[in-house]
Tab-separated table of C-alpha atoms in Angstrom:
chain	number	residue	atom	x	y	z
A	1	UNK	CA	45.581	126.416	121.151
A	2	UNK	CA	46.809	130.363	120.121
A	3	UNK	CA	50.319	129.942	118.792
A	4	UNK	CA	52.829	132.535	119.793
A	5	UNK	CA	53.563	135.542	117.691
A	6	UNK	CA	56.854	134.304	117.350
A	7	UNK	CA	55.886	131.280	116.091
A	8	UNK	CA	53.660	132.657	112.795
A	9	UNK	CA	54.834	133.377	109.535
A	10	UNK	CA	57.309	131.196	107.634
A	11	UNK	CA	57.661	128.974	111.062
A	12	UNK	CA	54.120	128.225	111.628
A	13	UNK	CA	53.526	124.988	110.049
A	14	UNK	CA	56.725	123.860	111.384
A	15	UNK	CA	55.239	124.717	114.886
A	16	UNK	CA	51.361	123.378	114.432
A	17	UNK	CA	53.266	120.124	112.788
A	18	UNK	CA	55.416	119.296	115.849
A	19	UNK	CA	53.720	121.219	118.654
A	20	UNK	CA	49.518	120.170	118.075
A	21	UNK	CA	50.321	116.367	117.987
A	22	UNK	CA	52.737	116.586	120.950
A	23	UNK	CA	50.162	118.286	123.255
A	24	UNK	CA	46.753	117.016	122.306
A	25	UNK	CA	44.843	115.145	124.736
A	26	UNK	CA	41.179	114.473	125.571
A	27	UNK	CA	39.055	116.703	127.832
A	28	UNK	CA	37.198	113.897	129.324
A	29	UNK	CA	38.109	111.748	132.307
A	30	UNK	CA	37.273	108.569	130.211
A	31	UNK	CA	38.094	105.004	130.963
A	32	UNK	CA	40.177	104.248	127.817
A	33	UNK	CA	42.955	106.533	129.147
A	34	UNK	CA	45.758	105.367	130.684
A	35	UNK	CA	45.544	105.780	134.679
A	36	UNK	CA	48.346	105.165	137.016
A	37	UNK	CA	47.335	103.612	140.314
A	38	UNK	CA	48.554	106.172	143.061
A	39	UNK	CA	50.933	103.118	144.574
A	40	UNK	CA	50.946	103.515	148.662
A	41	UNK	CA	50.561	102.111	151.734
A	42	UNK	CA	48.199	104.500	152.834
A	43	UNK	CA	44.828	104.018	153.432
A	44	UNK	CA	43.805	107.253	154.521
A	45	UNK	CA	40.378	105.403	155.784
A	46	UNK	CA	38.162	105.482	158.974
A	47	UNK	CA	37.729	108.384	161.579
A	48	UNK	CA	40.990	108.367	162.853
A	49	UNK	CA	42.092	109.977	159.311
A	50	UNK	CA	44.756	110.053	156.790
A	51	UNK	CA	47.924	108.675	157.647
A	52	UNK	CA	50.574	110.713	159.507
A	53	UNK	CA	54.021	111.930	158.082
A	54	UNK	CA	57.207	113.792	159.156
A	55	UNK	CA	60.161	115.284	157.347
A	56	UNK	CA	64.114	115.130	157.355
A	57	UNK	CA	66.005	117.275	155.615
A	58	UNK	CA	69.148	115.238	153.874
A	59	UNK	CA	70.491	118.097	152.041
A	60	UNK	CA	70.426	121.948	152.375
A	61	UNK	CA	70.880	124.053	148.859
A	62	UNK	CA	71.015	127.785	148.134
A	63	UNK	CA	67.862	129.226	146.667
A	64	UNK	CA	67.440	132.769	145.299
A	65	UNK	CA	65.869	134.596	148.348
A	66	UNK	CA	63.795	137.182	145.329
A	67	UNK	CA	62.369	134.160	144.168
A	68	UNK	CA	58.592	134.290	144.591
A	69	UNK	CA	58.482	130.865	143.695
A	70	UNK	CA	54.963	129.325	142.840
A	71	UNK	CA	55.789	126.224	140.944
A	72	UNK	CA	58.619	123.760	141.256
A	73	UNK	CA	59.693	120.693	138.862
A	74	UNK	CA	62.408	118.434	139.200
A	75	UNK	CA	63.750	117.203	135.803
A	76	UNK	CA	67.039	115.271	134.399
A	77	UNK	CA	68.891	116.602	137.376
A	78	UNK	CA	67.549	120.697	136.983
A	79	UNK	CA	65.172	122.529	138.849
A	80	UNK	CA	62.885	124.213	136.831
A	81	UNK	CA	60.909	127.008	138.647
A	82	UNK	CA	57.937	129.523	137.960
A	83	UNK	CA	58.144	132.429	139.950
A	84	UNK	CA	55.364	135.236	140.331
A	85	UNK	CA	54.495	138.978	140.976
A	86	UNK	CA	53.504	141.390	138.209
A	87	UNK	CA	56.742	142.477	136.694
A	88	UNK	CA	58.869	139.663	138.023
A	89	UNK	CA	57.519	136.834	136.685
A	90	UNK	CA	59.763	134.323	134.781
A	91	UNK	CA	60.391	130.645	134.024
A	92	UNK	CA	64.077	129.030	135.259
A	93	UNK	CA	66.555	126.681	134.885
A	94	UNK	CA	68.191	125.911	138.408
A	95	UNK	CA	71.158	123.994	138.828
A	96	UNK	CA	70.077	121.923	141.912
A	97	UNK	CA	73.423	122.019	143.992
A	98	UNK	CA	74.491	125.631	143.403
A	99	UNK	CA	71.069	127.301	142.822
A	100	UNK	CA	72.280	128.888	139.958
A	101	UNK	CA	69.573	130.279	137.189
A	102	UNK	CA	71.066	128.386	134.160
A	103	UNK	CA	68.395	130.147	131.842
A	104	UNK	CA	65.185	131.964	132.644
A	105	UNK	CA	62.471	133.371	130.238
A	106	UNK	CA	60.717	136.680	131.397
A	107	UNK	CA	56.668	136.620	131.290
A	108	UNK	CA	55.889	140.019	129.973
A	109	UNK	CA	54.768	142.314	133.038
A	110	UNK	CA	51.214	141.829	132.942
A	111	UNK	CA	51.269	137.939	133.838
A	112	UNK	CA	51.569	136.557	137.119
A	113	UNK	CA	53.409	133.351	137.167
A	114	UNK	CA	51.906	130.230	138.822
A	115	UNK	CA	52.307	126.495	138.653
A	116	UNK	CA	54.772	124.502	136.246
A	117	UNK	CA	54.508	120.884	134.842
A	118	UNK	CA	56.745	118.907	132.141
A	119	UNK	CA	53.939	117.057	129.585
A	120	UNK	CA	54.785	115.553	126.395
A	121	UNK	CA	58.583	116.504	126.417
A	122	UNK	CA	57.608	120.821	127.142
A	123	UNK	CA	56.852	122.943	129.717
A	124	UNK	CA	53.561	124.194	130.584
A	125	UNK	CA	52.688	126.740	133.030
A	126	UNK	CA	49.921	128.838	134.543
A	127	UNK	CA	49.338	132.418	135.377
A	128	UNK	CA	47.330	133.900	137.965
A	129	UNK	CA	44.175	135.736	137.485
A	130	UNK	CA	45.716	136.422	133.449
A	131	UNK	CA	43.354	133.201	132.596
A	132	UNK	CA	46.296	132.139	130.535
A	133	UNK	CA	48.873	129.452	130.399
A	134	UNK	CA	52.131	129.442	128.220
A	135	UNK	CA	53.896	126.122	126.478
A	136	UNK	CA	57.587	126.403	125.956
A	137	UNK	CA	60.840	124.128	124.667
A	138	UNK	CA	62.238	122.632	127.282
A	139	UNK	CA	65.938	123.648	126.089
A	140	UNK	CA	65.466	126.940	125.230
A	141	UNK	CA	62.929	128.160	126.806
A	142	UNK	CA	61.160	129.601	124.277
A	143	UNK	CA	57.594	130.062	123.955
A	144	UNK	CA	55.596	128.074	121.506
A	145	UNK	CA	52.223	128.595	122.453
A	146	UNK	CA	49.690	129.371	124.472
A	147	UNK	CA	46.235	128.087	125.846
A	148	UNK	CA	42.596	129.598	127.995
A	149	UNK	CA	41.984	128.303	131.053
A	150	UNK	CA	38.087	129.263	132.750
A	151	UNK	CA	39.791	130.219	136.556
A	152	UNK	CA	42.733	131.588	137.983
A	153	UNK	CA	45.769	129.523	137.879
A	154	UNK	CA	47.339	128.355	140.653
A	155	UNK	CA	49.181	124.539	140.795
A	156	UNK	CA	49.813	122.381	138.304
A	157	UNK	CA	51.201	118.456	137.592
A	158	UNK	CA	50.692	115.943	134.460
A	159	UNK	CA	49.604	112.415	135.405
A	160	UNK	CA	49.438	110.453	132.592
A	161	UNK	CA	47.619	111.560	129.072
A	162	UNK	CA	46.386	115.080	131.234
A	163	UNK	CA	47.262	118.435	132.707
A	164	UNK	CA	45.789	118.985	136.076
A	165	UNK	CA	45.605	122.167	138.041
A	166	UNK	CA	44.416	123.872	141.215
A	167	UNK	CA	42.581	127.011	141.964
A	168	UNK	CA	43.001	127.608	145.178
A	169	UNK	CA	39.100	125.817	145.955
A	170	UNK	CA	38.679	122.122	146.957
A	171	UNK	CA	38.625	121.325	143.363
A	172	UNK	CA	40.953	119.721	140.653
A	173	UNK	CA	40.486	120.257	136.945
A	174	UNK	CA	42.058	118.401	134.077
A	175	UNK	CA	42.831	121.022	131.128
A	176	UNK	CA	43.139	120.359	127.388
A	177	UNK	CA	46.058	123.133	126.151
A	178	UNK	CA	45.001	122.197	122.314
A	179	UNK	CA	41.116	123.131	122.796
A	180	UNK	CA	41.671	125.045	125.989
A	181	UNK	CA	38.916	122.824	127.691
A	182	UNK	CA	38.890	122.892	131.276
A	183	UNK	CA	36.903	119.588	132.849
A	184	UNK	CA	36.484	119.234	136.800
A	185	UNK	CA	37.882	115.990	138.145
A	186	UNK	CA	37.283	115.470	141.238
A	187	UNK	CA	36.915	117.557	144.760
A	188	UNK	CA	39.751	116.884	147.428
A	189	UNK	CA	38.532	115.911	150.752
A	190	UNK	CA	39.762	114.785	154.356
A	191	UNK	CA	37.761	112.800	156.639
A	192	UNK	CA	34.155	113.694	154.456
A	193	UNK	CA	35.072	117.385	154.602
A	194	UNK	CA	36.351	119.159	151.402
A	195	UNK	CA	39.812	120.690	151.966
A	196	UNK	CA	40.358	124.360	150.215
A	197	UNK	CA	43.004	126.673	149.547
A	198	UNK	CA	44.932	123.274	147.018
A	199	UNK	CA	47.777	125.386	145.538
A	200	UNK	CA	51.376	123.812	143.896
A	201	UNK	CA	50.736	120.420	143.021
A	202	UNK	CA	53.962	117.306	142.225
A	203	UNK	CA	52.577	113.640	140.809
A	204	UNK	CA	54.612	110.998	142.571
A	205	UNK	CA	53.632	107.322	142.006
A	206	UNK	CA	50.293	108.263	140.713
A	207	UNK	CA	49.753	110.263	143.605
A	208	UNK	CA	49.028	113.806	143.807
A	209	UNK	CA	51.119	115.669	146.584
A	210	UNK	CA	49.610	119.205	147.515
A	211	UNK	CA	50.567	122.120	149.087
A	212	UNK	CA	47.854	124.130	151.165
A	213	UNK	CA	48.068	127.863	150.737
A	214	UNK	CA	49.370	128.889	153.933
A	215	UNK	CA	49.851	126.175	155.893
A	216	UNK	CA	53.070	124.663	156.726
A	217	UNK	CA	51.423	120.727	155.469
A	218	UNK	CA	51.509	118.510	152.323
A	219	UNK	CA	49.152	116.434	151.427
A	220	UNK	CA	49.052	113.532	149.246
A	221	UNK	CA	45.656	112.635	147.545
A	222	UNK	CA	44.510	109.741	145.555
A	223	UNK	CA	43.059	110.730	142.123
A	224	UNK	CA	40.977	107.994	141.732
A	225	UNK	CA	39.050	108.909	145.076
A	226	UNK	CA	39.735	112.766	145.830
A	227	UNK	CA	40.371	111.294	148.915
A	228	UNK	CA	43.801	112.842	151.253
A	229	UNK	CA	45.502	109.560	151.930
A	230	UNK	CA	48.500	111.024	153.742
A	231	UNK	CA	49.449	114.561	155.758
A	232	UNK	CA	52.870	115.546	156.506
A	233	UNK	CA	53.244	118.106	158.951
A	234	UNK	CA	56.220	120.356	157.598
A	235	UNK	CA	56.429	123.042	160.467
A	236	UNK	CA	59.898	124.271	161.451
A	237	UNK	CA	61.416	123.153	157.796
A	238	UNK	CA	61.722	127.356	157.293
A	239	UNK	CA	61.466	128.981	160.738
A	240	UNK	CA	62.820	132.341	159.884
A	241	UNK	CA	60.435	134.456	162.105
A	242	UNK	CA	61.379	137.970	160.112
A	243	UNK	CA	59.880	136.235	156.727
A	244	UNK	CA	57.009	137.955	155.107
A	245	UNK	CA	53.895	137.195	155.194
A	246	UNK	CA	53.873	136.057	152.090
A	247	UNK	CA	56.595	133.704	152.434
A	248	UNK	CA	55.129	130.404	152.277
A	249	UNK	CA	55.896	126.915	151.696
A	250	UNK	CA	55.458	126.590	148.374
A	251	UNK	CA	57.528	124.250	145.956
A	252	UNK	CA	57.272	120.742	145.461
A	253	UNK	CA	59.425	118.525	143.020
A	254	UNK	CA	60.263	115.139	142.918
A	255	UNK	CA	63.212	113.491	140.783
A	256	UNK	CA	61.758	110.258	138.856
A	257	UNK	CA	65.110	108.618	138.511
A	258	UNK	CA	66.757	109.525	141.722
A	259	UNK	CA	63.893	109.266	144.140
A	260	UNK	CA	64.688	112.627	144.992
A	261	UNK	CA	62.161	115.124	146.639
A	262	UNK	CA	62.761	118.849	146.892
A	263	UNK	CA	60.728	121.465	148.713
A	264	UNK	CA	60.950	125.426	148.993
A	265	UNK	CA	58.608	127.956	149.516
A	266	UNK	CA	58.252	131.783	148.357
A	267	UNK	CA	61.138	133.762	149.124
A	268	UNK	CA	62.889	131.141	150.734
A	269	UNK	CA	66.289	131.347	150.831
A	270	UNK	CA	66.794	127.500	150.742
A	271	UNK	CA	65.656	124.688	148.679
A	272	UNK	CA	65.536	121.465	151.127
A	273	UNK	CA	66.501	117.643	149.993
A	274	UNK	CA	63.883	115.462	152.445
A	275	UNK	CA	62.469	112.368	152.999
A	276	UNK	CA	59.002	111.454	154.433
A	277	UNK	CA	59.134	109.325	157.333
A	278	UNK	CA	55.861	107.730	158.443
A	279	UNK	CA	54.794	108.432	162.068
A	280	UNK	CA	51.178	107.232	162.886
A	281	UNK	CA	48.966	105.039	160.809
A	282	UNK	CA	46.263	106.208	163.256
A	283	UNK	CA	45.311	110.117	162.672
A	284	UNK	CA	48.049	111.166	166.024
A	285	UNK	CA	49.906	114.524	165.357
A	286	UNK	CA	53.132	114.684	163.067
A	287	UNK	CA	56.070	116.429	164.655
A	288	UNK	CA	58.730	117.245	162.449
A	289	UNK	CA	62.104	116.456	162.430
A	290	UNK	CA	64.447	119.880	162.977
A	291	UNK	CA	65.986	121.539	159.880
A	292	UNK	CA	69.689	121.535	160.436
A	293	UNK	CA	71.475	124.187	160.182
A	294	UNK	CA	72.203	125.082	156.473
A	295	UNK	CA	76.594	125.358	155.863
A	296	UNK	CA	76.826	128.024	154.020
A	297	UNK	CA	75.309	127.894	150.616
A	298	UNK	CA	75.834	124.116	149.698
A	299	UNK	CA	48.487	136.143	148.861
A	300	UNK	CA	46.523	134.935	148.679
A	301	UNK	CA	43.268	136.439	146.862
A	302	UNK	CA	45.125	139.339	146.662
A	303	UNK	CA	48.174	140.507	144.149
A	304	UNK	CA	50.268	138.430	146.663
A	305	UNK	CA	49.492	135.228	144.157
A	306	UNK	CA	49.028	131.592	144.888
């Protein structure tokens, strides 16, 4: 790991003290770590496919509509959010309800900001073709270090002892911020076929939920297999025809102790409470549930960014 400018000098073996032993984990996918079992009742198995979701919004909540918003976390009742373009790039503290930016931290202008994780009590996050991650205090924001990563950086999630990220291939890597080692885990497929364009990733239940780079569909995979176990279909959620191009759903979080998901996408100007309802077991066609109407306020491969 590089440690932060800020933190050399008279602070620096405070910082390699606390920080190294807090963030070190093993490159290799080995059997003596720790491994949740993704806990489901899908199968995902046979021709017919994975298993078929739909969406329903439960709560509506303002979300800054300049946020380019490529990572999303959900932790002890904040959002915390990585949002990207050159220039504009920061980390955030959200307040859920009111989307108010409690705190943010600036990237300096030549990083793009990508995907966001919580591991080992800090904050971790990606940037985009910068090759680059950051580590920061959770309180404060501050940054107190930094790692390599071998590709761009697009999503990113902890599940158990390791960071993983996405791309943008078929392709999840686990990443070692203390050695900056970057291992492939496993290749994400549907039905035999690999599935591309994996961007902001959430760990629920040992699962791995996925967003696909412009597509209006989650997916949730099982690490052990690679395999896509579920699809929810989340069209209509944003259906602003004027958005961008650019405006995607991206933005997944999920809320440990409240059971809580929370979705958004790039310029969005709403972050959506929702629940996953189970439609077909059998491969048919998700429709979505409408997104009600909100009351008030309660690129890729290009410098567009993941």
């Amino acid at each position: 790991m590089h440690i932060s400018h800020a933190a050399r000098g008279a602070t620096c073996c405070v910082v390699l003290t606390c920080l190294v032993p807090a963030l070190t984990v093993s490159g290799a996918v080995a059997p003596q770590h720790r491994q949740s079992v993704c806990r489901t009742t899908d199968k995902g198995r046979g021709d017919s496919g994975p298993d078929q979701y739909r969406y329903e919004v439960r709560n509506v909540y303002p979300h800054d509509p300049k946020a380019f918003t490529e990572g999303l976390i959900s932790d002890h009742g904040s959002l915390y959010e990585s949002t990207g373009r050159y220039g504009k790039s920061e980390v955030r503290r959200v307040d859920v309800h009111s989307g108010e930016v409690i705190q943010r931290k600036a990237l300096d202008a030549q990083h793009f900001g990508e995907g966001i994780t919580t591991y080992k009590g800090q904050l971790v996050q990606l940037t985009y073709k910068g090759k680059q991650g950051f580590i920061y205090d959770k309180r404060s924001l501050e940054e107190t270090g930094e790692f390599s990563v071998s590709a761009e950086g697009w999503g990113l999630t902890s599940l158990d002892d390791q960071l993983i990220m996405s791309d943008g291939s078929s392709t999840l890597y686990s990443i070692d911020p203390e050695t900056s080692r970057q291992k492939s885990l496993f290749q994400v497929t549907e039905n035999g076929r690999k599935v591309d364009k994996i961007n902001e990733l959430e760990t629920v239940d040992g699962c791995i939920y996925a967003n696909i780079f412009h597509s209006d569909r989650i997916i949730k995979i099982d690490p052990r297999t690679g395999k896509v176990i579920s699809s929810v279909d989340m069209t209509g959620l944003n259906p602003d025809p004027s958005r961008p191009y650019s405006a995607v759903l991206n933005g997944i979080a999920f809320d440990a102790r409240t059971r809580k998901m929370y979705v958004t996408g790039k310029l969005w100007n709403h972050v959506y409470e929702i629940t996953l309802k189970k439609v077909s077991s059998s491969g048919s066609t998700a429709r979505s549930a409408p997104a009600p109407e909100p009351q008030g306020e309660g690129g890729r491969r290009s410098a567009l960014g993941a």
